[in-house]
CSV table of C-alpha atoms in Angstrom, one decimal:
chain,number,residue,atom,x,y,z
A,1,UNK,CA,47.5,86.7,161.7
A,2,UNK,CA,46.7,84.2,164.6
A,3,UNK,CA,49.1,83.6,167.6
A,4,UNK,CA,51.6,80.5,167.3
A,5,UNK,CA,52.5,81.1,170.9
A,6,UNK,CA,50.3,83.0,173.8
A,7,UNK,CA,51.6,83.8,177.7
A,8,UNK,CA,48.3,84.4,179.8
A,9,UNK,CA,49.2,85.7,183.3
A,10,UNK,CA,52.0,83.3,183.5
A,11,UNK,CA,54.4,83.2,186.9
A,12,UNK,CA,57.0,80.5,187.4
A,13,UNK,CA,59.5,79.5,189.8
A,14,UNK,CA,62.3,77.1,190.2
A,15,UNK,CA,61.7,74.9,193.1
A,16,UNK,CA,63.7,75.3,196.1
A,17,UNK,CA,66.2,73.1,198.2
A,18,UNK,CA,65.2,74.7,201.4
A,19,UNK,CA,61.6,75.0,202.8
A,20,UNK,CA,61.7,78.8,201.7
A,21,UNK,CA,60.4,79.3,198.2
A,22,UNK,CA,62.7,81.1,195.3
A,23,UNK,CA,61.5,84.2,194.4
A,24,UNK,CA,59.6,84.3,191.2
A,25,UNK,CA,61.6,84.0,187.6
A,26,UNK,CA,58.1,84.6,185.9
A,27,UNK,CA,55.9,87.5,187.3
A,28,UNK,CA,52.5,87.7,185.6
A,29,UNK,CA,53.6,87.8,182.2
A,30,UNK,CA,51.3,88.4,178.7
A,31,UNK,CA,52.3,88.8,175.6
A,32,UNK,CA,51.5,86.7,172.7
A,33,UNK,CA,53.9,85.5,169.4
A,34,UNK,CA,52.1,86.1,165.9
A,35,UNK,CA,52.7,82.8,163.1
A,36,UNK,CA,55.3,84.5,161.1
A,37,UNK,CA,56.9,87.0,163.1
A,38,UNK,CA,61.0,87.3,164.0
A,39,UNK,CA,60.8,88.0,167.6
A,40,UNK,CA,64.3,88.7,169.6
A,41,UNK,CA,63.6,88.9,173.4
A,42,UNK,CA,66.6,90.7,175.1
A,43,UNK,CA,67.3,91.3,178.9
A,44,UNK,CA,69.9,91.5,181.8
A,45,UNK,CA,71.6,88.2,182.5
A,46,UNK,CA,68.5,86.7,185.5
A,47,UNK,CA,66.0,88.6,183.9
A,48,UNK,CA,63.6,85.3,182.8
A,49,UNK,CA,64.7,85.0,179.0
A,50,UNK,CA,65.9,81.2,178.9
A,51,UNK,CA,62.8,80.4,181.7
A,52,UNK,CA,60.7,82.0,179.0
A,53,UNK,CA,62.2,79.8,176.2
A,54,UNK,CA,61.7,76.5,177.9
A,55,UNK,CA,58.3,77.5,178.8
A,56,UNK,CA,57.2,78.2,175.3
A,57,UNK,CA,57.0,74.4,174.5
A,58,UNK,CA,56.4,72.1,177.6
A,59,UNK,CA,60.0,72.0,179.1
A,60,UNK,CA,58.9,74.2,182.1
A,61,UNK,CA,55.1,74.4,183.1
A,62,UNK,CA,53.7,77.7,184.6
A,63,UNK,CA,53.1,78.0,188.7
A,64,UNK,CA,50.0,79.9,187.8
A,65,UNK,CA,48.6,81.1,184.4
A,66,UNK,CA,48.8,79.4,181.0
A,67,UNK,CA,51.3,79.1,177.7
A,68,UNK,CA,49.5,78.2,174.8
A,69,UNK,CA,51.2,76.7,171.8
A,70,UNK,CA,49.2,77.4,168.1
A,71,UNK,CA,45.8,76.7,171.1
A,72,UNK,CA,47.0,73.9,173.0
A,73,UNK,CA,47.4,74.4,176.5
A,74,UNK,CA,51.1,73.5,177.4
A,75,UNK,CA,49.8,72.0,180.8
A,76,UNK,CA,47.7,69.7,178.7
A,77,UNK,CA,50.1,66.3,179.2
A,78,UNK,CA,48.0,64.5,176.4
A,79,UNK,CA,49.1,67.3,174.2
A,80,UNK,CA,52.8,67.8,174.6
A,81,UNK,CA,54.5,65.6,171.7
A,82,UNK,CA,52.2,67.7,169.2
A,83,UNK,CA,53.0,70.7,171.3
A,84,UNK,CA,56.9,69.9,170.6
A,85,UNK,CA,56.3,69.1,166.6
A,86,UNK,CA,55.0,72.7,166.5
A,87,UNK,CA,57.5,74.7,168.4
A,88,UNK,CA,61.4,73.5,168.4
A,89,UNK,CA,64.1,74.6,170.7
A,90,UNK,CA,67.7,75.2,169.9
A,91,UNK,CA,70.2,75.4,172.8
A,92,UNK,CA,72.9,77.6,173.3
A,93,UNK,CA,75.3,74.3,173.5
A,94,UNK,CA,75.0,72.3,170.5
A,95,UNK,CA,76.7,69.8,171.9
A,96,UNK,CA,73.8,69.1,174.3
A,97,UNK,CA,71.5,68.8,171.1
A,98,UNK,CA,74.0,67.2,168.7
A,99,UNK,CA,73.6,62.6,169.5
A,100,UNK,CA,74.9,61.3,166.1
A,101,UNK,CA,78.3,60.6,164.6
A,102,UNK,CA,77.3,61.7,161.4
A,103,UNK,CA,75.8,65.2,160.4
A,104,UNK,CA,73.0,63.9,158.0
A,105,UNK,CA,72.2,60.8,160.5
A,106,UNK,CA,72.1,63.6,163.6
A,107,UNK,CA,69.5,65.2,161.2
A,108,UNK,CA,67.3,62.4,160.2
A,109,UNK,CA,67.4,61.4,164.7
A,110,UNK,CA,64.4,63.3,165.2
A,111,UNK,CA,62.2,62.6,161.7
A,112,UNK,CA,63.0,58.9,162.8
A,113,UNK,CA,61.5,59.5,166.5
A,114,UNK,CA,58.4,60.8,164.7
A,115,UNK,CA,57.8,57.7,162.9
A,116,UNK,CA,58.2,59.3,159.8
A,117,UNK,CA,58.7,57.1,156.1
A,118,UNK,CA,62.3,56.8,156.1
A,119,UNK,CA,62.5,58.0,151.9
A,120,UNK,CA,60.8,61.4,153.5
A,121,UNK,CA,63.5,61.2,156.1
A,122,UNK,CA,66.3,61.1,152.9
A,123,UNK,CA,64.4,64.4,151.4
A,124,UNK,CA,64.0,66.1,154.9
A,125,UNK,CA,67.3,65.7,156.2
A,126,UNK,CA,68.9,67.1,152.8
A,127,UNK,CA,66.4,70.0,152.5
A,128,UNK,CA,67.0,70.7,156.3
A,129,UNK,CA,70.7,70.7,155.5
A,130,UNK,CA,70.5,73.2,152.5
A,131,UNK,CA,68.0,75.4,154.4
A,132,UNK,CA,71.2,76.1,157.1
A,133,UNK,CA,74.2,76.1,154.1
A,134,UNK,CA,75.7,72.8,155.3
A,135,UNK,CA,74.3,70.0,152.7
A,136,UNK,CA,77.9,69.9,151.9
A,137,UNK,CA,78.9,68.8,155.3
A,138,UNK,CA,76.3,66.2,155.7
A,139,UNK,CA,78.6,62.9,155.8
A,140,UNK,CA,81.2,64.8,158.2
A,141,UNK,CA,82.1,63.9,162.1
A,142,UNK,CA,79.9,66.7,164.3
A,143,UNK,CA,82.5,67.2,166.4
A,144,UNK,CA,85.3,68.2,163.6
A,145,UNK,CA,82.9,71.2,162.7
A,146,UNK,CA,83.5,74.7,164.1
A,147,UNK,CA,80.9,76.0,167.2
A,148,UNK,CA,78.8,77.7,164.5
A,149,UNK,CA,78.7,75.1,162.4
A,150,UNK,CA,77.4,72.8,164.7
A,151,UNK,CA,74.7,75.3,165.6
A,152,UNK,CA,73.4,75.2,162.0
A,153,UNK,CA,73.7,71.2,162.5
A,154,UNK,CA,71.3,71.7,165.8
A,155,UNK,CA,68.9,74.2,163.9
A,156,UNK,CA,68.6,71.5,161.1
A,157,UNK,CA,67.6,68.7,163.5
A,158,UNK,CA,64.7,71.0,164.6
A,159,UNK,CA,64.2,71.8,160.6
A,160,UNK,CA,63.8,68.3,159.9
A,161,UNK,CA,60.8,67.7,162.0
A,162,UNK,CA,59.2,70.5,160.5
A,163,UNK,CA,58.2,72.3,163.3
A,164,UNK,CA,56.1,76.2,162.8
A,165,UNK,CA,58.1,77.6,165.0
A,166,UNK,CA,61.6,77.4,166.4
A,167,UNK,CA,62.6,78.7,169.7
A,168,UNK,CA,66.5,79.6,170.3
A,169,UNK,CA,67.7,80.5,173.3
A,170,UNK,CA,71.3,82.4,173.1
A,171,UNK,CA,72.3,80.1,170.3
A,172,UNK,CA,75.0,82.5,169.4
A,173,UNK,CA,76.7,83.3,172.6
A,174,UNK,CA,79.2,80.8,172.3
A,175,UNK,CA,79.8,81.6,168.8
A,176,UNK,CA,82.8,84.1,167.2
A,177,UNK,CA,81.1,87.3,164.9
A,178,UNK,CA,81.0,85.2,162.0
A,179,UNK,CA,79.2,82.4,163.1
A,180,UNK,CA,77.0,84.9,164.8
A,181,UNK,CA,76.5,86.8,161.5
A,182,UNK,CA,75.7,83.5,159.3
A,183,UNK,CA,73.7,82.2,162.1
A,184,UNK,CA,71.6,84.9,161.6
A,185,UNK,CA,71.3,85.2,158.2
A,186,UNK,CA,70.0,81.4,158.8
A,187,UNK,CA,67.0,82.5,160.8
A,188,UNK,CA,66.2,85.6,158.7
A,189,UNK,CA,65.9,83.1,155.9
A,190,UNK,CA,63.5,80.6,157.5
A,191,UNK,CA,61.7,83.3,158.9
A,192,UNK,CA,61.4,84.7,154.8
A,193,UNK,CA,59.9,81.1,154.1
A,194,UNK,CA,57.1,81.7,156.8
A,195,UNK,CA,58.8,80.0,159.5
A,196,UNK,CA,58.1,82.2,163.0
A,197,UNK,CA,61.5,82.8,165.1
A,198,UNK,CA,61.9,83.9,168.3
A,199,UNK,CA,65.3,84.3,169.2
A,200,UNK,CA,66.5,84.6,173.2
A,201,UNK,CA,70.3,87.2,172.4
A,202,UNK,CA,72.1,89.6,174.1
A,203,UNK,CA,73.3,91.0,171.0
A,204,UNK,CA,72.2,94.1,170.2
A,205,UNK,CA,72.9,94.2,166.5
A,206,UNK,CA,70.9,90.4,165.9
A,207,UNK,CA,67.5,92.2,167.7
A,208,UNK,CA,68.2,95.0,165.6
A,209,UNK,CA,67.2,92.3,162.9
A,210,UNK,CA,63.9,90.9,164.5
A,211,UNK,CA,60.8,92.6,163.3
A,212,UNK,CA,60.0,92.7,166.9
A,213,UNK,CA,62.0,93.2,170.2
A,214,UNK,CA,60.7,92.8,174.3
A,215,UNK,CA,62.8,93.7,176.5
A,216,UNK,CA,62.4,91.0,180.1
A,217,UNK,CA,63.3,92.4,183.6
A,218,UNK,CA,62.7,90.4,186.3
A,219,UNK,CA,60.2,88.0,184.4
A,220,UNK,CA,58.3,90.8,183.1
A,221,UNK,CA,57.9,92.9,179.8
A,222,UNK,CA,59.4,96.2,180.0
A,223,UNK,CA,59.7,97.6,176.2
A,224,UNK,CA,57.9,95.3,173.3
A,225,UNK,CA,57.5,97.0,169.4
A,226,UNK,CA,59.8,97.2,166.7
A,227,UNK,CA,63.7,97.3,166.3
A,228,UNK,CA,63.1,101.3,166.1
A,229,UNK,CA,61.3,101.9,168.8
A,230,UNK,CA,62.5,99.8,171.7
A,231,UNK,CA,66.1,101.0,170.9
A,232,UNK,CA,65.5,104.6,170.9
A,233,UNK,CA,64.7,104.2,175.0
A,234,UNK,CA,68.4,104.4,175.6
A,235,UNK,CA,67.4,105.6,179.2
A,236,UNK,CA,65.5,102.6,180.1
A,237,UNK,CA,68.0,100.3,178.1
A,238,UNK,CA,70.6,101.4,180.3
A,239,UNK,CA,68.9,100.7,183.7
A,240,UNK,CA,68.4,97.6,182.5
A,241,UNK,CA,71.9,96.3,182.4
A,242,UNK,CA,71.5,96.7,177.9
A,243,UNK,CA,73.7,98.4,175.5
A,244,UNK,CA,71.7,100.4,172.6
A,245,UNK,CA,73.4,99.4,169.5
A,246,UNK,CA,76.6,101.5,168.8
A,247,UNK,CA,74.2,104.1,165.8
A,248,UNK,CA,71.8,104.9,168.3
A,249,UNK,CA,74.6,105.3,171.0
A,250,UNK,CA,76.2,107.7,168.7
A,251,UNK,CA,72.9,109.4,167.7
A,252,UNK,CA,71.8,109.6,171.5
A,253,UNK,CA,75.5,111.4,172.2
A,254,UNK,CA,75.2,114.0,168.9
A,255,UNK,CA,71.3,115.0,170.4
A,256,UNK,CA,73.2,115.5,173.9
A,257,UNK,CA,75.1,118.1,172.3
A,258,UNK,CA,72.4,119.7,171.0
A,259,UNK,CA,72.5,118.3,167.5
A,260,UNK,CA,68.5,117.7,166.1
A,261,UNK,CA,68.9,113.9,165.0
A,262,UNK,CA,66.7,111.0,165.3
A,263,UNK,CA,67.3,107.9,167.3
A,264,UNK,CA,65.6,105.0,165.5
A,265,UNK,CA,68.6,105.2,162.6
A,266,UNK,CA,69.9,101.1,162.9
A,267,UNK,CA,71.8,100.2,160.0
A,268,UNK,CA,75.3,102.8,159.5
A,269,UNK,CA,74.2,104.0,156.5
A,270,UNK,CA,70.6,105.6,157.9
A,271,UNK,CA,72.5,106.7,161.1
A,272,UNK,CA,75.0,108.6,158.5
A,273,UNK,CA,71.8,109.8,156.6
A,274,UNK,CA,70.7,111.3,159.3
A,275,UNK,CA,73.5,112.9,160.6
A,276,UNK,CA,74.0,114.6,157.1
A,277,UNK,CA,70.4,115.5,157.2
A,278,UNK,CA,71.0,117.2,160.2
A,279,UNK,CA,74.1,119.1,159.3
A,280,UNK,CA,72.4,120.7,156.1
A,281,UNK,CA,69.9,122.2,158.6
């Protein structure tokens, strides 16, 4: 499986009012996004994630190494309108993303920027809004929808210009635990159709999701692998400003006091396995 997105020895920095440079958001940073994956990136509030997101298609350029986007070099000027068809960014505001009146004709904005046949426009826009449950809501006013409604509106825009891979940086944060919740069943079901996710949270239980968590402190990975496996380091979760969701929290408390159970039980129902497993022994 090749690499939709690649980070070589990338350092950033936002420039400075004063003649003294910032400190570095960005330090050094590798690590590479496979076509297909569902990758959540989590991290204390400072810690590089939205600098990240923004570099991943051309919005911020490195101060030293290279982001490369399905092998084109985001530096590359010549390159960055294909570099933006292939990797889309939702926002954690819709609002900032949402420039139509109408749902379906905030859709078809982009498709129509591409230059693409306006009957492909029709389809795209209506499969876009089926692909995010709001075809239903297509001739509606954006701004009489609820916050996560509008997000789905946002994540269809993106849809519609048929991008590999779409970027989202906290696009729940301003959202209430359903919206969170459908939003993600949203992404897990793009994802399903091949679409590669990585999603910027601070939501615990929506990494818990991702096939593949890193954890960012100070612009640099500290804990990358699987769901299981980043969220059993509750030690190095807690330095880092993060909450381990609330099974492995429990887990993590039950082997304190001496009980023998794992900590890479996510979901209730394997945490409860396991703590009945460990009460027959």
């Amino acid at each position: 499986m090749n690499n939709i997105i690649e980070f070589q020895n990338v350092s950033f920095r936002y420039d400075s009012d004063t003649e003294t440079p910032l400190p570095r958001v960005i330090e050094h940073l590798d690590f590479s996004v496979r076509r297909g994956e569902f990758v959540a990136v989590l991290g204390h509030n400072g810690s590089g994630k939205s600098t990240l997101a923004k570099l991943c298609n051309a919005i911020l350029l490195p101060e030293e190494g290279h982001v490369l986007v399905d092998g084109m070099d985001t530096a590359d000027e010549a390159m960055k309108y294909e570099i933006r068809q292939t990797v889309g960014m939702v926002f954690q505001n819709p609002d900032n993303q949402i420039v139509a009146t109408i749902v379906e004709e905030d859709v078809a904005f982009g498709p129509e920027n591409l230059g693409v046949d306006p009957r492909e426009i029709r389809q795209r826009v209506d499969d876009a809004l089926r692909s995010v449950e709001m075809y239903d809501f297509r001739e509606k006013e954006p701004h009489r929808l609820s916050g996560g409604q509008k997000q789905r509106v946002a994540i269809a825009g993106i849809i519609a210009m048929q991008p590999d891979c779409i970027v989202l940086d906290e696009p729940t944060a301003m959202l209430d635990p359903r919206g969170r919740r459908g939003l993600m069943r949203v992404c897990k079901a793009l994802n399903e159709r091949g679409m590669t996710i990585v999603c910027i949270t601070h939501f615990m239980e929506e990494a818990a999701e991702a096939d593949r968590v890193i954890v960012l402190s100070n612009g640099a990975v500290v804990a990358d692998g699987a769901p299981k496996q980043v969220f059993s380091q509750v030690e190095l979760l807690k330095r880092e400003g993060l909450t381990a969701p609330v099974t492995v929290r429990l887990l993590h408390a039950l082997r304190a006091h001496g009980m023998d159970v794992p900590l890479d039980a996510l979901t209730v129902s394997d945490c409860a396995d396991a703590v009945a497993a460990a009460l027959k022994r």
